[in-house]
Structure formats: C-alpha cells, structure tokens
XYZ file of C-alpha atoms in Angstrom:
444
model
C 53.226 50.973 20.546
C 53.304 47.374 21.373
C 52.175 44.858 19.303
C 50.006 42.743 21.258
C 50.258 39.906 19.476
C 53.878 40.003 20.394
C 53.575 39.171 23.648
C 52.651 36.451 25.555
C 51.150 37.859 28.958
C 47.819 37.557 27.964
C 47.792 34.288 27.279
C 49.298 33.684 29.944
C 46.858 35.301 31.963
C 44.373 33.602 30.207
C 45.476 30.436 31.742
C 45.767 31.522 35.529
C 42.097 32.761 34.738
C 40.824 29.105 33.865
C 42.607 27.311 36.828
C 41.532 29.542 39.212
C 38.152 28.753 37.987
C 38.148 24.970 37.365
C 40.707 23.777 40.095
C 41.239 26.881 42.724
C 37.784 27.566 42.947
C 36.167 23.940 43.810
C 39.367 23.295 46.134
C 38.669 26.198 47.745
C 34.883 24.922 48.447
C 35.820 21.528 48.630
C 38.110 22.443 51.976
C 35.177 23.992 53.431
C 33.019 21.599 52.898
C 35.348 19.016 54.309
C 36.395 20.572 57.519
C 36.599 19.314 60.562
C 33.431 20.390 62.542
C 33.657 20.481 66.769
C 32.322 17.539 68.473
C 28.413 17.107 68.698
C 28.275 20.046 66.551
C 24.912 19.962 64.251
C 25.427 19.704 60.560
C 23.632 22.836 58.714
C 21.320 19.764 57.010
C 20.491 18.487 60.425
C 19.559 22.419 61.808
C 17.308 22.592 59.471
C 15.742 20.232 60.015
C 15.368 20.656 63.751
C 13.238 23.511 62.999
C 9.333 23.232 62.931
C 7.237 23.652 60.046
C 7.131 25.585 57.390
C 9.829 28.832 56.877
C 8.078 31.977 55.970
C 10.277 32.516 52.633
C 8.032 31.233 49.571
C 9.607 28.038 47.367
C 12.701 28.723 45.397
C 12.315 29.606 41.429
C 12.578 26.947 38.762
C 15.130 28.376 36.671
C 15.401 27.205 33.088
C 17.869 24.626 31.672
C 21.074 26.736 30.283
C 24.253 25.947 30.472
C 27.677 27.443 30.593
C 29.590 27.428 27.387
C 31.807 24.718 28.278
C 32.972 21.577 26.017
C 32.972 18.299 27.498
C 35.990 17.559 28.862
C 36.103 21.547 30.670
C 32.641 20.815 32.205
C 33.786 17.578 32.910
C 36.641 18.995 35.194
C 34.549 21.457 36.856
C 31.973 19.075 37.752
C 34.653 16.763 39.246
C 36.538 19.271 41.326
C 32.797 20.570 43.157
C 32.694 18.150 46.108
C 29.843 16.406 47.428
C 27.329 16.826 50.308
C 28.434 15.776 53.542
C 25.261 15.968 54.467
C 22.710 13.157 55.237
C 21.107 11.872 52.133
C 18.202 9.983 53.267
C 15.661 8.276 51.028
C 12.160 9.544 49.838
C 9.136 8.233 51.361
C 7.184 5.803 48.737
C 4.540 7.394 46.686
C 1.436 5.758 46.065
C -0.553 7.195 43.570
C -3.852 7.673 44.195
C -6.059 9.018 41.430
C -8.518 7.335 39.192
C -7.856 4.615 36.275
C -7.546 6.645 33.313
C -5.075 9.228 36.029
C -2.881 6.211 36.839
C -2.535 5.402 33.205
C -1.431 9.010 31.889
C 0.954 9.442 34.644
C 2.114 5.768 34.059
C 3.373 6.595 30.531
C 4.352 10.285 31.430
C 6.908 8.812 33.993
C 7.734 6.374 32.030
C 8.846 8.829 29.042
C 10.883 11.047 31.435
C 12.755 7.552 32.138
C 13.848 6.931 28.612
C 14.119 9.481 26.854
C 16.252 11.193 29.568
C 18.271 8.345 30.786
C 17.841 5.589 27.612
C 17.323 1.721 27.869
C 18.870 1.682 31.582
C 16.902 0.233 33.939
C 18.830 2.150 37.245
C 19.245 5.098 35.688
C 15.603 5.452 34.665
C 14.389 4.244 38.306
C 16.614 7.478 39.673
C 14.684 9.682 36.754
C 11.411 8.638 38.062
C 12.237 9.505 42.030
C 13.221 13.027 41.268
C 10.077 13.083 39.044
C 7.790 12.444 41.882
C 10.022 14.649 44.498
C 9.270 17.278 42.004
C 5.608 15.936 42.470
C 5.406 16.474 46.198
C 7.798 19.663 46.399
C 5.200 22.853 46.036
C 7.897 24.379 43.820
C 6.806 22.340 41.151
C 3.773 21.461 39.018
C 0.968 19.261 41.276
C 0.698 16.374 38.618
C 3.512 13.745 37.296
C 2.371 14.840 33.540
C 2.364 18.213 34.680
C 6.006 18.212 36.053
C 7.528 15.703 32.961
C 6.237 18.494 30.701
C 6.555 21.510 32.424
C 7.924 24.026 30.000
C 7.177 21.906 26.765
C 5.546 25.049 25.085
C 9.119 26.656 24.911
C 11.856 25.769 22.499
C 14.477 26.250 25.700
C 13.694 26.657 29.565
C 11.854 23.014 29.249
C 12.682 21.616 32.746
C 13.151 17.860 31.095
C 14.994 18.732 27.902
C 13.344 15.954 26.188
C 10.564 17.441 25.755
C 11.768 20.800 23.982
C 14.586 20.047 21.552
C 13.119 17.602 19.046
C 13.745 14.025 20.973
C 10.197 13.324 20.871
C 10.354 13.151 17.205
C 12.495 8.935 17.955
C 10.088 6.188 18.854
C 10.775 4.144 21.636
C 11.958 0.113 20.339
C 8.616 -1.202 22.155
C 11.098 -3.537 24.661
C 12.398 -0.448 26.321
C 8.982 0.919 26.284
C 7.528 -1.562 28.162
C 10.336 -1.860 30.593
C 10.032 2.104 31.273
C 6.083 1.570 31.767
C 6.745 -1.381 34.047
C 9.560 0.910 35.987
C 6.754 3.803 36.353
C 4.501 1.843 37.701
C 6.908 0.432 40.763
C 7.125 3.846 41.046
C 4.189 4.985 41.422
C 3.354 2.114 43.662
C 5.606 3.129 46.288
C 8.871 1.251 44.973
C 11.925 4.092 46.504
C 15.255 4.809 44.260
C 17.045 5.476 48.168
C 20.139 6.837 46.127
C 19.278 10.353 44.934
C 17.139 10.731 48.345
C 15.083 14.334 47.878
C 17.643 15.281 44.650
C 14.883 17.744 42.353
C 17.619 18.620 39.952
C 20.130 16.148 37.845
C 22.387 17.125 34.867
C 24.819 15.070 32.870
C 28.639 15.426 33.850
C 29.174 16.951 30.514
C 27.245 20.170 30.920
C 27.299 22.814 33.815
C 23.877 24.767 34.016
C 24.141 27.672 35.601
C 21.767 26.436 38.830
C 24.671 23.812 40.223
C 26.430 26.272 41.969
C 23.590 26.986 44.163
C 22.409 23.320 45.164
C 23.508 20.253 47.262
C 25.693 17.751 45.225
C 24.632 14.278 46.372
C 25.460 11.659 44.945
C 25.508 10.235 40.873
C 24.178 7.663 38.881
C 26.182 6.739 35.701
C 26.937 9.923 34.329
C 24.499 11.944 36.053
C 24.863 14.126 39.136
C 21.993 15.194 41.165
C 21.196 17.799 43.355
C 18.901 19.436 46.520
C 18.009 22.828 46.911
C 19.895 23.512 50.344
C 17.950 25.097 53.911
C 14.922 24.298 54.154
C 13.533 23.512 51.038
C 15.870 20.552 50.381
C 15.231 18.880 53.691
C 12.194 16.160 54.188
C 9.290 18.243 55.747
C 9.210 20.412 52.286
C 8.098 17.032 50.354
C 4.686 17.056 51.646
C 2.378 18.266 49.388
C 0.189 15.052 47.580
C -0.086 14.526 43.956
C -3.851 15.649 42.530
C -6.162 13.939 40.246
C -6.667 15.290 36.868
C -3.789 14.376 34.786
C -3.620 16.126 31.500
C -3.739 15.041 27.823
C -0.044 14.944 26.408
C -0.948 14.848 22.771
C 2.757 14.891 22.021
C 3.373 11.209 23.240
C -0.362 10.033 22.015
C 1.347 7.996 19.193
C 2.539 5.808 21.458
C 0.448 5.359 24.814
C -2.830 4.495 24.479
C -3.763 6.585 27.337
C -2.970 9.501 25.780
C -4.622 9.315 23.130
C -8.370 11.122 21.815
C -11.116 9.756 23.187
C -12.369 7.183 20.461
C -8.741 6.760 18.928
C -6.815 3.395 19.450
C -3.353 2.673 19.414
C -2.158 -1.394 18.500
C -0.104 -3.707 20.474
C 3.177 -3.801 18.570
C 5.789 -1.038 17.368
C 4.706 2.476 17.995
C 2.692 4.804 15.682
C 4.921 6.641 13.363
C 4.273 9.966 13.276
C 2.099 11.409 9.726
C 4.954 12.710 7.251
C 7.629 9.931 7.521
C 9.749 9.246 4.640
C 8.934 5.622 2.615
C 12.439 4.658 3.201
C 12.611 5.418 6.824
C 9.087 3.980 7.652
C 10.067 0.773 5.737
C 12.745 -0.087 7.905
C 10.708 0.464 10.960
C 9.543 -2.655 12.835
C 6.601 -4.087 11.173
C 3.541 -5.196 12.577
C 2.144 -9.205 11.585
C -1.281 -8.000 9.297
C -2.932 -11.542 8.211
C -5.612 -13.256 7.824
C -6.004 -13.710 11.061
C -6.307 -9.644 11.903
C -9.158 -9.528 10.223
C -12.053 -8.213 11.706
C -9.538 -6.360 14.273
C -8.698 -3.287 14.529
C -5.177 -1.946 14.495
C -4.172 1.842 14.684
C -7.795 3.213 14.662
C -9.112 1.023 11.481
C -11.324 -2.121 11.703
C -9.184 -4.332 8.822
C -11.505 -5.713 6.911
C -9.993 -7.397 3.650
C -6.146 -8.121 2.805
C -5.136 -7.048 -1.179
C -2.712 -9.740 -3.017
C 0.721 -10.570 -1.065
C -0.196 -8.880 1.832
C 0.682 -5.655 0.068
C -2.575 -4.048 0.189
C -4.839 -3.208 3.526
C -8.557 -2.519 2.834
C -10.277 -0.767 5.883
C -12.649 0.680 8.154
C -12.203 3.727 9.163
C -13.365 4.466 13.606
C -16.876 6.556 13.341
C -15.278 9.227 15.904
C -11.172 8.923 14.444
C -10.263 12.290 12.575
C -9.041 12.903 9.225
C -5.732 14.264 9.872
C -5.381 11.344 12.264
C -5.388 8.922 9.052
C -1.737 9.079 7.908
C -0.682 7.847 11.236
C -2.954 4.575 10.791
C -1.794 3.823 7.424
C 1.982 3.948 8.748
C 1.034 2.132 11.304
C -0.067 -0.967 8.100
C 2.921 -0.070 6.491
C 5.410 -0.201 8.995
C 8.458 -2.469 7.648
C 6.874 -2.990 4.490
C 8.486 -1.824 1.183
C 5.570 -1.448 -0.696
C 2.418 -0.711 0.794
C -1.149 0.598 0.224
C -4.332 1.276 2.160
C -7.802 1.909 1.421
C -9.754 3.076 3.972
C -14.182 3.977 3.910
C -16.450 4.937 6.228
C -17.646 3.114 9.425
C -20.252 0.505 7.586
C -18.991 1.726 4.129
C -15.888 -1.065 3.374
C -16.129 -3.315 0.287
C -16.911 -7.117 0.713
C -15.137 -8.138 -2.098
C -12.827 -7.666 -4.875
C -12.161 -6.269 -7.497
C -14.204 -3.322 -6.974
C -16.453 -2.002 -8.431
C -17.029 2.047 -8.971
C -19.070 2.921 -6.438
C -17.075 1.443 -4.075
C -13.953 3.518 -5.531
C -16.240 6.610 -5.514
C -17.078 5.686 -1.966
C -13.282 5.433 -0.631
C -12.620 8.158 1.765
C -8.879 7.581 1.925
C -6.217 6.673 0.485
C -2.359 5.894 1.295
C 0.236 4.449 -0.943
C 4.360 3.902 -0.465
C 6.902 2.292 -2.670
C 10.429 2.284 -1.394
C 11.731 1.551 -4.785
C 10.532 4.453 -6.716
C 10.306 7.070 -3.841
C 6.352 6.804 -4.188
C 4.770 8.205 -0.844
C 1.224 9.667 -0.994
C -1.446 10.307 0.582
C -4.771 11.438 -0.162
C -8.698 12.211 0.878
C -12.015 12.344 -1.095
C -12.352 15.782 -0.519
C -16.199 15.252 -0.953
C -16.533 14.202 1.684
C -13.357 15.917 3.677
C -12.572 18.975 2.155
C -9.387 19.656 2.618
C -6.801 23.329 2.242
C -4.289 22.186 -0.492
C -5.582 20.485 -3.357
C -3.087 18.071 -4.354
C -4.492 16.207 -1.142
C -7.263 15.033 -2.580
C -8.012 12.041 -4.615
C -9.152 12.617 -8.303
C -12.242 11.645 -9.080
C -13.657 9.434 -11.822
C -16.279 10.482 -14.203
C -18.647 7.990 -14.655
C -19.284 7.389 -18.729
C -22.518 7.662 -20.067
C -23.451 5.103 -22.993
C -26.147 6.581 -25.197
C -27.871 4.280 -27.072
C -28.442 4.349 -30.704
C -31.692 5.717 -31.869
C -34.033 2.794 -32.557
C -36.586 4.774 -35.539
C -40.150 4.212 -35.368
C -42.284 2.836 -38.209
C -44.145 5.852 -39.276
C -40.643 7.977 -38.864
C -38.055 7.075 -40.101
C -35.213 9.074 -41.155
C -34.004 8.211 -45.072
C -30.724 7.137 -45.846
C -30.353 5.284 -42.215
C -30.413 1.660 -41.941
C -30.459 -0.141 -38.269
C -27.542 -3.003 -38.554
C -28.335 -5.904 -35.797
C -25.023 -6.609 -36.393
C -21.606 -6.146 -37.597
C -21.762 -6.296 -41.038
C -18.482 -6.502 -44.124
C -19.402 -4.328 -46.850
C -17.374 -4.804 -50.220
C -16.543 -1.013 -51.410
C -16.130 -1.108 -55.233
C -14.428 1.658 -56.744
C -16.074 3.154 -60.041
C -14.579 2.754 -63.025
C -12.512 5.476 -64.720
C -13.046 7.736 -66.932
C -12.713 7.112 -70.939
C -9.998 9.245 -72.316
C -11.307 12.755 -73.910
C -11.164 12.792 -77.770
C -8.931 15.179 -79.457
C-alpha cells in the first residue's frame, strides 16, 4: 500500500485545477467575447434591443448575496480575468421622483444610507450606487420603492440585497458632513441626475469577492474597486427598465436615529450629530461629536425634548419630554445631549411638569419621569424610569422613590388633662445632674 503523503501527484493535480479555474476559463471566455465578428453582424445586445415588446418569460429571480469561499488575492485574480462586455452600455434615462414630500424625504434618506454604507464617503462611488438603486426601482424584478429596494431582505441575517442592512454596519453612525453630502447626491439623483458610466447595471460587488451570480451576468464597467453588472438578454436592455416608482415609501425605523424622515410621528432629531442608539457605553458616547447646548438653547427642542434649565457647569440638563414620546425613546434623547461629554446628567419631566428653579424641592424630584447619568472616569452609566408613572419589566430600571418624612409634633397637654410627671419645655435647658451622696460605711 503506497503512502499517499509521499506522492506529489495530488498536490500537482490541485495546482492544475486551480490554474484551469483562474486562468484557463476566464481566457476562454475572453477569447469568445473578443472574437472577430462578420462585418455588419449585429451584437447580441443589439439583436435583443430590436425585439418588440416584453418577452414571455418572467423577470429573472433576484438571488441572495452569497460568495465563493476565496481569499482576496484569489478573488481579484479571478475577477481580473473576466472580460468586460463588448456590447453597448447606454446611460439610463433620468429618474424623476413623483411622490409626496414625505415620500421624497424618506426616499432621499434611504438612498443616502445605501450610498454612504456601500461606497463610503466617496462622491463618485456614491453616485454609482445611487444609479444602481434607481435602476432596480425601474426594473420589474425588484420592489417598487426606493426604500423597498435598499432594504430588501433586511429581515434576514444573510441574503439581504445590500449587505449593510443585515451585517451590523448600521450600528455605526456616519459623520454629519459625510451624511449631508450623501443626501445631496441622493437628492440630485432623484431629481434626474444620471451617472452614465454604470448604464443599466442592477448588480455590483467589490473586486475582492466573487458572488455566485457574477457568472450569469455581463460585467460592464468598474468604478474604483467595484465591478458593475447587468442581466443578459432582454431583461438587461433599456426597454426592460420602464416600471415607474410608486408612492408610499415605507418607514425604516433602523435609520430613524439619523433620519428625521424615518422618525415616528412626533419624534424629532436635532440638527447636528446623529442620535446614538440606546445602550452605547459611556466611553464610546463621550467620544462622539458634541452638540453645542448652552443658554441659547433654552426653550428649544433637542433630540425630542425641550431644554428647560441648565445645571451648574453645563453637565446637567433639565428637560421636558414631548407629549407623544415613548419611554423607550428617552435614552436616545439623553444620549443626544450627553454625546461628547465625559460627565453628564439628564433629568426629564412630562410635558408641562418641568421645574422652573433650582435647587429642586421634594415635589419636583418625585414628579421626575426619567433620569440618565454617566461618568467616564468611574464608568458609571444608568438610565432610570419613574416606575410609578411608567412601569418597567426590569426592576433595576426603576428610580428609588423617596419616602416623605412625617414629623409628629410633641403632645401638648390640656389644662384639665395633663400627664403627671411631664413638663412641657419651650426651649432647651441645661440640667445639672448631682450624683447622690455616698452611703456611710456599715459598722461591724
């Protein structure tokens, strides 16, 4: 019996397989795509364009995003050997959003989120991503709204169409300047600006991964490290992109902390750094950009609460909660105030119940609805609710209620029914106690 470990043949065979996979196959495809065509012969794309109407086949299925198990260098080698399509790559028609102001605001922020989380703070990459999203909105294979396209499959841990919606990336908040820039690019795209380089692409991926679907689509262009693809046949041609977007952009609660358009009714998000999610550690919160909150902010709404008073040193904020705010939203409100501050305290009252002066009396403390405190130096961070007003399932989240001290006055005897041996004092007296004389010693 031969020892397999001593024979080099399997190792050499595996190298041959890899060579055929990463070099031979792409070269064969490249040779076929770049073969000379007879003069006057129409391209596959032109022939497909010439077919009138919609084909009898349904739109192609939208596959989940799954990649081959290749490391970055292997994936880049594989992708580099796949040729770009030689067929025409016409630019898409301008997309003009026609929904309500509310729908437009929601679509803008969904599109901006896709741009910044997929392409980073890169204006060119963001324009390319925005164009792919709008191409999908127009294609019958995808949802009918901008937010529906961006967050398609978000309920799954894998298989979402845009990976940032299901891989935890939304836990990071974009810098304000980058977010503003992404929203401006989104507004322009929804107003008709076209990024022509990606044509009618409906798919893209970075060059260091190889999705399963990439072999069934035409690679049409590259923007930075992203490669862009369209479907083959009629469903990748301009006539297939005729579906109009529909009104009724859905509310996406997952981006509500930095999108006012996706806040529930009555909740407000301030201009400035995005609101942080509840549960952020004190050190992480203190490292975030700080809002300028001072005397000029008094009476204004910040993070869904009206600033009523400032405490000493600008470390304490006394606020009045919005009437329709929910108790679970109060920690996010508090963190809006406390972002960037190593020490911070929030004291919050229901609408109409905030105190008007310091120090607080017992009644004001008892009426407090919510409190938040953190101190980076000590690591302290707590959020507490007044569970008399707002019951909580976790007892440790409840404020400790103060027990009023009842002062019992000293009894005052009446003239006709005094207590023997008790004398009423009007003020303190100094009483001198004289010890009794020592008893005489006993005689024998």
